[in-house]
Coordinates of C-alpha atoms in Angstrom, one line a residue:
Chain R
M105 CA 39.1 -26.3 111.1
S106 CA 36.0 -28.0 112.4
F107 CA 33.4 -28.8 109.8
T108 CA 30.2 -30.6 110.2
D109 CA 29.0 -30.0 106.6
M110 CA 30.4 -32.9 104.9
S111 CA 29.5 -31.4 101.5
F112 CA 32.3 -28.8 101.9
A113 CA 35.7 -30.4 101.2
N114 CA 38.3 -28.6 102.9
L115 CA 41.3 -30.7 101.9
P116 CA 42.2 -29.7 98.3
V117 CA 42.7 -32.3 95.8
E118 CA 45.4 -31.9 93.2
P119 CA 46.1 -33.9 90.1
L120 CA 48.9 -36.4 90.9
S121 CA 52.3 -35.4 89.3
A122 CA 55.9 -36.9 89.9
S123 CA 57.2 -33.3 90.7
A124 CA 54.2 -32.5 93.2
F125 CA 54.7 -36.0 94.7
A126 CA 58.5 -36.1 94.9
P127 CA 58.6 -35.2 98.7
F128 CA 56.5 -38.2 99.2
G129 CA 57.9 -41.0 96.9
D130 CA 57.7 -41.9 93.3
V131 CA 54.9 -41.7 90.8
I132 CA 54.8 -45.0 88.6
E133 CA 53.9 -44.1 85.1
T134 CA 54.9 -44.2 81.6
Q135 CA 54.0 -40.5 80.9
G136 CA 57.1 -38.2 81.2
N137 CA 59.6 -41.1 81.6
G138 CA 61.8 -42.4 79.1
F139 CA 62.1 -46.1 78.0
H140 CA 64.4 -48.3 76.2
Y141 CA 63.4 -50.9 73.7
I142 CA 63.8 -54.7 74.5
N143 CA 62.6 -57.8 72.9
A144 CA 63.4 -56.8 69.2
K145 CA 61.5 -53.5 69.7
M146 CA 58.3 -55.4 70.7
V147 CA 58.5 -53.8 74.2
E148 CA 59.1 -50.4 75.6
R149 CA 60.7 -50.8 79.0
Y150 CA 60.3 -47.8 81.6
H151 CA 62.9 -48.8 83.9
D152 CA 63.4 -48.8 87.6
L153 CA 60.5 -46.2 88.2
A154 CA 60.5 -46.6 92.1
Q155 CA 62.9 -46.6 95.0
V156 CA 62.0 -50.0 96.7
D157 CA 63.3 -49.7 100.3
V158 CA 62.4 -52.8 102.4
D159 CA 65.6 -54.3 103.7
K160 CA 65.8 -52.7 107.2
M161 CA 65.5 -55.4 109.9
G162 CA 65.8 -58.4 107.8
G163 CA 62.7 -57.4 105.5
Q164 CA 62.1 -58.9 102.3
V165 CA 60.3 -57.7 99.1
G166 CA 56.8 -59.1 98.5
I167 CA 54.3 -58.9 95.8
S168 CA 50.7 -59.0 96.8
L169 CA 47.3 -58.0 95.5
C170 CA 44.8 -55.9 97.2
V171 CA 41.1 -55.4 96.3
G172 CA 39.8 -52.3 97.5
S173 CA 36.1 -51.5 98.1
P174 CA 35.2 -47.8 97.1
Y175 CA 34.7 -45.2 100.0
V176 CA 31.7 -42.8 100.1
F177 CA 32.8 -39.3 99.3
P178 CA 33.1 -36.7 100.6
M179 CA 34.7 -38.4 103.6
R180 CA 36.5 -37.4 106.7
V181 CA 40.1 -38.0 107.1
T182 CA 40.2 -39.4 110.4
E183 CA 43.7 -40.9 110.6
M184 CA 46.9 -41.4 108.7
E185 CA 49.5 -44.1 109.0
R186 CA 53.2 -44.7 108.2
H187 CA 55.6 -47.5 107.6
P188 CA 58.9 -46.3 109.3
L189 CA 61.0 -49.3 108.0
S190 CA 60.0 -49.5 104.3
S191 CA 58.4 -48.1 101.2
Q192 CA 55.0 -49.3 99.9
C193 CA 53.9 -49.3 96.4
F194 CA 50.4 -49.4 95.0
I195 CA 49.7 -49.8 91.2
P196 CA 46.1 -50.0 89.9
L197 CA 45.2 -52.9 87.7
S198 CA 41.8 -51.5 86.6
N199 CA 42.9 -48.2 85.1
K200 CA 40.9 -46.2 87.5
P201 CA 41.8 -43.2 89.4
F202 CA 42.2 -43.5 93.2
L203 CA 42.7 -40.9 95.8
V204 CA 46.1 -40.4 97.8
I205 CA 46.5 -38.3 100.8
V206 CA 50.1 -37.9 102.3
A207 CA 52.2 -35.9 104.5
V208 CA 56.0 -35.7 104.7
P209 CA 57.8 -37.8 107.4
G210 CA 57.9 -36.4 110.9
D211 CA 57.4 -37.6 114.6
T212 CA 53.5 -37.2 114.1
V213 CA 51.2 -35.6 111.6
E214 CA 48.6 -32.9 111.7
P215 CA 45.6 -32.4 109.4
R216 CA 47.0 -29.1 108.1
Q217 CA 50.1 -30.9 106.7
L218 CA 48.0 -33.1 104.5
R219 CA 48.0 -33.1 100.6
G220 CA 45.5 -34.7 98.5
F221 CA 46.2 -36.0 95.0
L222 CA 43.9 -37.7 92.5
T223 CA 45.7 -40.3 90.1
N224 CA 44.8 -40.2 86.5
G225 CA 44.2 -44.0 86.3
A226 CA 47.4 -44.9 84.7
Q227 CA 49.5 -43.9 87.7
G228 CA 50.8 -45.9 90.7
V229 CA 52.5 -44.5 93.8
N230 CA 55.4 -45.6 95.8
Y231 CA 55.4 -44.0 99.4
A232 CA 58.8 -43.6 100.8
A233 CA 59.6 -45.0 104.1
G234 CA 58.1 -42.9 107.0
V235 CA 55.7 -40.8 104.6
W236 CA 52.5 -40.5 106.4
H237 CA 49.6 -41.8 104.1
H238 CA 46.0 -42.5 104.4
A239 CA 44.9 -46.2 103.7
L240 CA 44.2 -47.3 100.2
L241 CA 41.4 -45.0 98.8
T242 CA 39.6 -46.6 96.0
V243 CA 37.2 -44.5 94.1
G244 CA 34.0 -45.4 92.4
E245 CA 34.0 -49.3 92.2
I246 CA 35.7 -52.2 93.5
S247 CA 39.4 -52.0 92.2
Q248 CA 42.4 -54.2 92.3
F249 CA 45.9 -53.2 92.9
V250 CA 49.5 -54.7 92.9
V251 CA 51.2 -54.0 96.1
V252 CA 55.0 -54.2 96.5
D253 CA 56.1 -53.8 99.9
R254 CA 58.0 -55.2 102.8
I255 CA 57.5 -58.7 104.3
G256 CA 59.0 -59.1 107.6
E257 CA 58.8 -58.8 111.5
G258 CA 59.2 -55.5 113.2
P259 CA 57.1 -52.5 114.3
N260 CA 56.4 -51.1 110.8
C261 CA 52.8 -49.4 111.2
D262 CA 52.3 -46.3 113.2
V263 CA 48.7 -44.7 113.2
V264 CA 47.9 -41.2 114.1
V265 CA 44.2 -40.5 114.9
F266 CA 42.9 -37.0 114.6
A267 CA 40.6 -35.4 117.0
E268 CA 37.2 -35.0 115.4
D269 CA 37.0 -31.2 115.7
Q270 CA 40.4 -31.3 113.6
Q271 CA 39.6 -33.6 110.9
L272 CA 39.5 -32.5 107.2
T273 CA 36.9 -33.5 104.6
V274 CA 37.9 -34.5 101.2
D275 CA 36.2 -35.3 97.9
A276 CA 37.5 -37.7 95.3
K277 CA 37.6 -35.2 92.5
L278 CA 39.9 -32.4 91.7
S279 CA 39.5 -29.1 93.5
Chain Z
M267 CA 59.2 -81.5 64.0
S268 CA 59.6 -79.1 61.0
F269 CA 56.5 -77.4 60.0
T270 CA 56.2 -74.8 57.1
D271 CA 52.5 -74.3 57.4
M272 CA 52.1 -71.8 60.0
S273 CA 48.4 -72.3 60.3
F274 CA 49.1 -75.5 62.0
A275 CA 50.3 -74.8 65.8
N276 CA 52.2 -77.6 67.1
L277 CA 52.9 -76.2 70.7
P278 CA 49.8 -76.8 72.7
V279 CA 48.4 -73.8 74.8
E280 CA 46.9 -74.6 78.2
P281 CA 45.0 -72.4 80.4
L282 CA 47.3 -70.8 83.1
S283 CA 46.9 -72.3 86.6
A284 CA 49.1 -72.1 89.7
S285 CA 49.4 -75.9 89.7
A286 CA 50.2 -76.3 86.0
F287 CA 52.9 -73.4 86.5
A288 CA 54.3 -74.5 89.8
P289 CA 57.7 -75.9 88.2
F290 CA 58.2 -72.5 86.5
G291 CA 57.4 -70.0 89.2
D292 CA 54.2 -68.2 90.7
V293 CA 50.8 -67.1 89.3
I294 CA 49.8 -63.8 90.7
E295 CA 46.1 -63.8 91.0
T296 CA 43.4 -63.5 93.5
Q297 CA 41.6 -66.7 92.4
G298 CA 42.3 -69.8 94.6
N299 CA 44.3 -67.6 97.1
G300 CA 43.2 -66.7 100.5
F301 CA 43.0 -63.0 101.7
H302 CA 42.9 -61.2 105.0
Y303 CA 41.2 -57.9 105.6
I304 CA 43.2 -54.6 106.2
N305 CA 42.0 -51.1 106.6
A306 CA 39.0 -51.7 108.6
K307 CA 37.7 -54.3 106.0
M308 CA 37.8 -51.9 103.2
V309 CA 40.6 -53.8 101.5
E310 CA 41.3 -57.7 100.9
R311 CA 44.9 -58.4 100.9
Y312 CA 46.1 -61.5 99.0
H313 CA 49.5 -61.5 100.6
D314 CA 53.0 -62.2 99.2
L315 CA 52.0 -64.2 96.0
A316 CA 55.6 -64.3 94.4
Q317 CA 59.0 -65.6 95.5
V318 CA 61.0 -62.5 94.5
D319 CA 64.5 -63.6 94.3
V320 CA 66.8 -60.8 92.9
D321 CA 69.6 -60.5 95.5
K322 CA 72.3 -62.5 94.1
M323 CA 75.5 -60.5 93.1
G324 CA 74.4 -57.4 94.8
G325 CA 71.1 -57.1 92.8
Q326 CA 68.3 -54.9 94.0
V327 CA 64.6 -55.2 93.3
G328 CA 63.2 -52.8 90.8
I329 CA 59.8 -51.8 89.6
S330 CA 59.4 -51.0 85.9
L331 CA 56.7 -50.6 83.4
C332 CA 56.6 -52.5 80.1
V333 CA 54.4 -51.6 77.1
G334 CA 54.1 -54.6 74.7
S335 CA 53.1 -54.5 71.1
P336 CA 50.9 -57.4 70.1
Y337 CA 52.5 -60.4 68.1
V338 CA 51.1 -61.8 64.9
F339 CA 49.7 -65.3 65.6
P340 CA 50.2 -68.2 64.9
M341 CA 53.9 -67.3 65.3
R342 CA 57.1 -69.4 65.4
V343 CA 59.0 -69.7 68.7
T344 CA 62.5 -68.9 67.6
E345 CA 64.3 -68.5 70.8
M346 CA 64.1 -68.5 74.5
E347 CA 65.8 -66.7 77.3
R348 CA 66.5 -67.2 81.0
H349 CA 67.7 -65.0 83.9
P350 CA 70.0 -67.2 85.9
L351 CA 70.3 -64.8 88.8
S352 CA 66.8 -63.8 89.4
S353 CA 63.0 -64.1 89.2
Q354 CA 61.1 -61.7 86.9
C355 CA 57.5 -60.8 87.3
F356 CA 54.9 -59.6 84.8
I357 CA 51.5 -58.3 85.9
P358 CA 49.2 -57.0 83.2
L359 CA 47.6 -53.5 83.7
S360 CA 45.0 -53.9 81.0
N361 CA 43.1 -57.1 82.0
K362 CA 44.0 -58.7 79.0
P363 CA 45.2 -62.3 78.3
F364 CA 48.9 -62.8 77.3
L365 CA 50.8 -65.9 76.2
V366 CA 53.5 -67.6 78.5
I367 CA 56.0 -70.1 77.1
V368 CA 58.4 -71.7 79.5
A369 CA 60.7 -74.6 80.2
V370 CA 62.2 -75.9 83.4
P371 CA 65.8 -74.7 84.2
G372 CA 68.6 -76.6 82.6
D373 CA 71.8 -75.8 80.9
T374 CA 70.0 -75.4 77.7
V375 CA 66.4 -75.9 76.3
E376 CA 64.9 -77.7 73.4
P377 CA 61.6 -77.1 71.6
R378 CA 60.1 -80.3 72.9
Q379 CA 60.6 -79.1 76.5
L380 CA 58.3 -76.0 75.9
R381 CA 54.9 -75.6 77.6
G382 CA 52.5 -72.9 76.5
F383 CA 50.0 -71.3 78.7
L384 CA 47.4 -68.6 78.1
T385 CA 46.6 -66.2 81.1
N386 CA 42.9 -65.3 81.8
G387 CA 43.5 -61.5 81.9
A388 CA 43.6 -61.2 85.8
Q389 CA 46.8 -63.3 86.1
G390 CA 50.4 -62.3 86.3
V391 CA 53.5 -64.6 86.3
N392 CA 56.7 -64.7 88.1
Y393 CA 59.4 -66.5 86.5
A394 CA 61.7 -68.4 89.0
A395 CA 65.4 -67.8 88.5
G396 CA 66.9 -70.1 85.6
V397 CA 63.3 -70.8 84.2
W398 CA 63.5 -70.6 80.5
H399 CA 60.9 -68.3 79.1
H400 CA 59.9 -66.5 75.8
A401 CA 60.1 -62.6 75.7
L402 CA 56.8 -60.8 76.7
L403 CA 54.0 -62.2 74.2
T404 CA 51.3 -59.6 74.2
V405 CA 48.1 -60.6 72.6
G406 CA 45.5 -58.5 70.5
E407 CA 46.4 -55.1 71.3
I408 CA 49.2 -52.8 72.9
S409 CA 49.2 -53.5 76.7
Q410 CA 51.0 -52.4 79.7
F411 CA 52.6 -54.5 82.4
V412 CA 54.2 -53.8 85.6
V413 CA 57.4 -55.8 85.9
V414 CA 59.2 -56.5 89.2
D415 CA 62.7 -57.9 88.5
R416 CA 66.4 -57.4 89.3
I417 CA 68.4 -54.2 88.9
G418 CA 72.0 -54.7 88.8
E419 CA 75.1 -55.8 87.1
G420 CA 76.1 -59.3 86.2
P421 CA 75.5 -61.8 83.4
N422 CA 71.9 -62.2 83.9
C423 CA 70.4 -63.1 80.5
D424 CA 71.0 -66.3 78.4
V425 CA 69.4 -66.8 75.0
V426 CA 69.0 -70.0 73.2
V427 CA 68.2 -69.9 69.5
F428 CA 66.5 -72.9 67.8
A429 CA 67.3 -74.2 64.6
E430 CA 64.8 -73.3 61.8
D431 CA 63.6 -76.9 61.2
Q432 CA 63.2 -77.5 65.0
Q433 CA 60.9 -74.4 65.7
L434 CA 57.4 -75.0 67.0
T435 CA 54.6 -73.0 65.9
V436 CA 52.0 -71.4 68.7
D437 CA 48.6 -69.7 68.4
A438 CA 47.3 -67.1 71.1
K439 CA 44.4 -69.3 72.0
L440 CA 43.8 -72.4 73.9
S441 CA 44.5 -75.7 72.1

């Protein structure tokens, strides 16, 4: 699995969907979800779309904003991280697709376990606690995201760095 | 304070700013806030911008999406609501201004206590628990918002309806 030709992306990228993403967490989107009307039918509420899990070891929920610079694609996937204590949610404020790379929870993670997903611009994601994920992968131009995650002490970020000859290459488009 | 001429808006509308909004909650925005870099400086994180307060009476935090239909302005302010148990946060996903009408906590609310704010499109708001606020006031076109609020049982929505001859009129532009 060693590739020096960066033009060959060997991590497939799928369109993000709630069903495909279920092992990793929640897709936050209106599409495919029911709503109820509030405010005299002026507002459709798509209710409670993510399992927010931040309480362990005295954690509190926090709302932050992140401004991501775009990566240059194709790119090598050099490392993955996880937050063992908590979920972490990213919702784009710019209606732009971003790239999501994940793997199911486990003591460690290997490149062959990775799954790549491209959002459709209207989708956010909520990584479940312990899910391996790449750092925020902004595509195309500087983009802003709302982040809902855990505020608190504790060892809550593990990183696995892949050996260079094991790294996969990914492009920011559907395979 | 009775006005039948709807073209005369008698609730002033101010630009939303963190300082002006401080008695009512938080403004969620990058402008004016510091950040720290994460992810090898690919991402600026504006950290923990809102006081999320949802735990009373067994409440949990939830992430929802709301799709708001635009109001016709000028409009009468007929009623206000509050959530005594919890904060409530709205962040626009469409980069469009929306109108915010608030009043400080108290057993009830009167039209003379109202303050009107227009967001700049890049701002969200987090109403503190007990703050009187109007229902979501979308401006211009259908707009989507991420909502972070309390999921749980309990009496958590009070509404005050204003007598018709006391109602103020507001326009969706700065006064």
